[in-house]
C-alpha cells in the first residue's frame, strides 16, 4: 500500500511514469504556456491577498478613525467652552 491510500505502489509508479512521459513530450510552446499560466495564477492570488489585506485594514482602521474624530470634537468643544468661560470672567484666554 502506498502513501496515496488505496493505490498500490505499482499503480503510483505507473502514474508517475505517465506524467514524466507527458512532460517530456510537451513542446517548448506548451511548457511556456504552462509557465505563464502558473505566473498568472500567482499574480491573481497575490492580488487577491492584497485586496483582502486592504479590506481588513479598512475594517480595523474605521473604529480608530471614528474614535479619533470623537476625541478631537470633544477636545475642540472643551477648548471653546474653556475660553468662553474665562472670557465671561473678563480674562482673555
PDB file of C-alpha atoms in Angstrom:
ATOM      1  CA  UNK A   1       0.000   0.000   0.000  1.00  0.00           C
ATOM      2  CA  UNK A   2       1.391   3.424  -0.930  1.00  0.00           C
ATOM      3  CA  UNK A   3       1.127   6.775   0.795  1.00  0.00           C
ATOM      4  CA  UNK A   4      -1.770   7.637  -1.553  1.00  0.00           C
ATOM      5  CA  UNK A   5      -4.318   5.497   0.232  1.00  0.00           C
ATOM      6  CA  UNK A   6      -5.857   2.737  -1.872  1.00  0.00           C
ATOM      7  CA  UNK A   7      -3.353   2.858  -4.755  1.00  0.00           C
ATOM      8  CA  UNK A   8      -0.698   0.191  -4.851  1.00  0.00           C
ATOM      9  CA  UNK A   9       2.956   1.100  -5.235  1.00  0.00           C
ATOM     10  CA  UNK A  10       2.847  -0.264  -8.796  1.00  0.00           C
ATOM     11  CA  UNK A  11      -0.124   1.988  -9.649  1.00  0.00           C
ATOM     12  CA  UNK A  12       1.657   5.033  -8.229  1.00  0.00           C
ATOM     13  CA  UNK A  13       4.806   4.177 -10.219  1.00  0.00           C
ATOM     14  CA  UNK A  14       2.731   3.858 -13.411  1.00  0.00           C
ATOM     15  CA  UNK A  15       1.077   7.249 -12.850  1.00  0.00           C
ATOM     16  CA  UNK A  16       4.448   8.882 -12.168  1.00  0.00           C
ATOM     17  CA  UNK A  17       5.884   7.305 -15.305  1.00  0.00           C
ATOM     18  CA  UNK A  18       2.981   8.589 -17.447  1.00  0.00           C
ATOM     19  CA  UNK A  19       3.322  12.102 -16.013  1.00  0.00           C
ATOM     20  CA  UNK A  20       7.070  12.176 -16.628  1.00  0.00           C
ATOM     21  CA  UNK A  21       6.497  10.974 -20.205  1.00  0.00           C
ATOM     22  CA  UNK A  22       3.769  13.576 -20.745  1.00  0.00           C
ATOM     23  CA  UNK A  23       6.079  16.372 -19.559  1.00  0.00           C
ATOM     24  CA  UNK A  24       8.890  15.053 -21.764  1.00  0.00           C
ATOM     25  CA  UNK A  25       6.561  15.035 -24.787  1.00  0.00           C
ATOM     26  CA  UNK A  26       5.493  18.670 -24.284  1.00  0.00           C
ATOM     27  CA  UNK A  27       6.776  21.187 -26.803  1.00  0.00           C
ATOM     28  CA  UNK A  28       8.578  24.342 -25.725  1.00  0.00           C
ATOM     29  CA  UNK A  29       5.433  26.335 -26.517  1.00  0.00           C
ATOM     30  CA  UNK A  30       3.300  24.111 -24.263  1.00  0.00           C
ATOM     31  CA  UNK A  31       5.830  24.443 -21.434  1.00  0.00           C
ATOM     32  CA  UNK A  32       5.852  28.230 -21.908  1.00  0.00           C
ATOM     33  CA  UNK A  33       2.041  28.320 -21.758  1.00  0.00           C
ATOM     34  CA  UNK A  34       2.064  26.248 -18.555  1.00  0.00           C
ATOM     35  CA  UNK A  35       4.666  28.576 -17.027  1.00  0.00           C
ATOM     36  CA  UNK A  36       2.653  31.676 -17.948  1.00  0.00           C
ATOM     37  CA  UNK A  37      -0.478  30.081 -16.505  1.00  0.00           C
ATOM     38  CA  UNK A  38       1.320  29.464 -13.214  1.00  0.00           C
ATOM     39  CA  UNK A  39       2.626  33.057 -13.221  1.00  0.00           C
ATOM     40  CA  UNK A  40      -0.885  34.379 -13.910  1.00  0.00           C
ATOM     41  CA  UNK A  41      -2.313  32.287 -11.097  1.00  0.00           C
ATOM     42  CA  UNK A  42       0.385  33.514  -8.710  1.00  0.00           C
ATOM     43  CA  UNK A  43      -0.335  37.122  -9.732  1.00  0.00           C
ATOM     44  CA  UNK A  44      -4.080  36.603  -9.212  1.00  0.00           C
ATOM     45  CA  UNK A  45      -3.563  35.021  -5.787  1.00  0.00           C
ATOM     46  CA  UNK A  46      -1.158  37.783  -4.729  1.00  0.00           C
ATOM     47  CA  UNK A  47      -3.673  40.463  -5.758  1.00  0.00           C
ATOM     48  CA  UNK A  48      -6.480  38.623  -4.003  1.00  0.00           C
ATOM     49  CA  UNK A  49      -4.479  38.624  -0.767  1.00  0.00           C
ATOM     50  CA  UNK A  50      -3.607  42.292  -1.292  1.00  0.00           C
ATOM     51  CA  UNK A  51      -7.299  43.178  -1.704  1.00  0.00           C
ATOM     52  CA  UNK A  52      -8.181  41.152   1.392  1.00  0.00           C
ATOM     53  CA  UNK A  53      -5.461  42.928   3.398  1.00  0.00           C
ATOM     54  CA  UNK A  54      -6.729  46.317   2.207  1.00  0.00           C
ATOM     55  CA  UNK A  55     -10.278  45.457   3.271  1.00  0.00           C
ATOM     56  CA  UNK A  56      -9.038  44.186   6.623  1.00  0.00           C
ATOM     57  CA  UNK A  57      -7.013  47.378   7.122  1.00  0.00           C
ATOM     58  CA  UNK A  58     -10.103  49.448   6.393  1.00  0.00           C
ATOM     59  CA  UNK A  59     -12.225  47.475   8.846  1.00  0.00           C
ATOM     60  CA  UNK A  60      -9.589  47.778  11.579  1.00  0.00           C
ATOM     61  CA  UNK A  61      -8.882  51.485  10.947  1.00  0.00           C
ATOM     62  CA  UNK A  62     -12.524  52.563  10.819  1.00  0.00           C
ATOM     63  CA  UNK A  63     -13.224  52.356  14.594  1.00  0.00           C
ATOM     64  CA  UNK A  64      -9.920  54.096  15.362  1.00  0.00           C
ATOM     65  CA  UNK A  65     -10.719  56.886  12.903  1.00  0.00           C
ATOM     66  CA  UNK A  66     -14.177  57.255  14.432  1.00  0.00           C
ATOM     67  CA  UNK A  67     -12.701  57.396  17.954  1.00  0.00           C
ATOM     68  CA  UNK A  68     -10.108  59.965  16.861  1.00  0.00           C
ATOM     69  CA  UNK A  69     -12.853  62.127  15.331  1.00  0.00           C
ATOM     70  CA  UNK A  70     -14.914  61.931  18.519  1.00  0.00           C
ATOM     71  CA  UNK A  71     -11.863  62.727  20.688  1.00  0.00           C
ATOM     72  CA  UNK A  72     -10.931  65.722  18.510  1.00  0.00           C
ATOM     73  CA  UNK A  73     -14.510  67.022  18.617  1.00  0.00           C
ATOM     74  CA  UNK A  74     -14.584  66.695  22.410  1.00  0.00           C
ATOM     75  CA  UNK A  75     -11.225  68.447  22.721  1.00  0.00           C
ATOM     76  CA  UNK A  76     -12.248  71.293  20.395  1.00  0.00           C
ATOM     77  CA  UNK A  77     -15.562  71.717  22.224  1.00  0.00           C
ATOM     78  CA  UNK A  78     -13.871  71.695  25.642  1.00  0.00           C
ATOM     79  CA  UNK A  79     -11.298  74.228  24.426  1.00  0.00           C
ATOM     80  CA  UNK A  80     -14.062  76.564  23.129  1.00  0.00           C
ATOM     81  CA  UNK A  81     -16.006  76.229  26.383  1.00  0.00           C
ATOM     82  CA  UNK A  82     -12.858  76.817  28.454  1.00  0.00           C
ATOM     83  CA  UNK A  83     -12.044  80.009  26.530  1.00  0.00           C
ATOM     84  CA  UNK A  84     -15.654  81.231  26.698  1.00  0.00           C
ATOM     85  CA  UNK A  85     -15.742  80.671  30.468  1.00  0.00           C
ATOM     86  CA  UNK A  86     -12.608  82.714  31.020  1.00  0.00           C
ATOM     87  CA  UNK A  87     -13.798  85.459  28.634  1.00  0.00           C
ATOM     88  CA  UNK A  88     -17.063  85.727  30.560  1.00  0.00           C
ATOM     89  CA  UNK A  89     -14.995  86.343  33.688  1.00  0.00           C
ATOM     90  CA  UNK A  90     -13.083  89.099  31.869  1.00  0.00           C
ATOM     91  CA  UNK A  91      -9.938  87.074  31.254  1.00  0.00           C
ATOM     92  CA  UNK A  92      -8.758  86.718  27.652  1.00  0.00           C
ATOM     93  CA  UNK A  93      -7.555  83.102  27.500  1.00  0.00           C
TER      94      UNK A  93
END
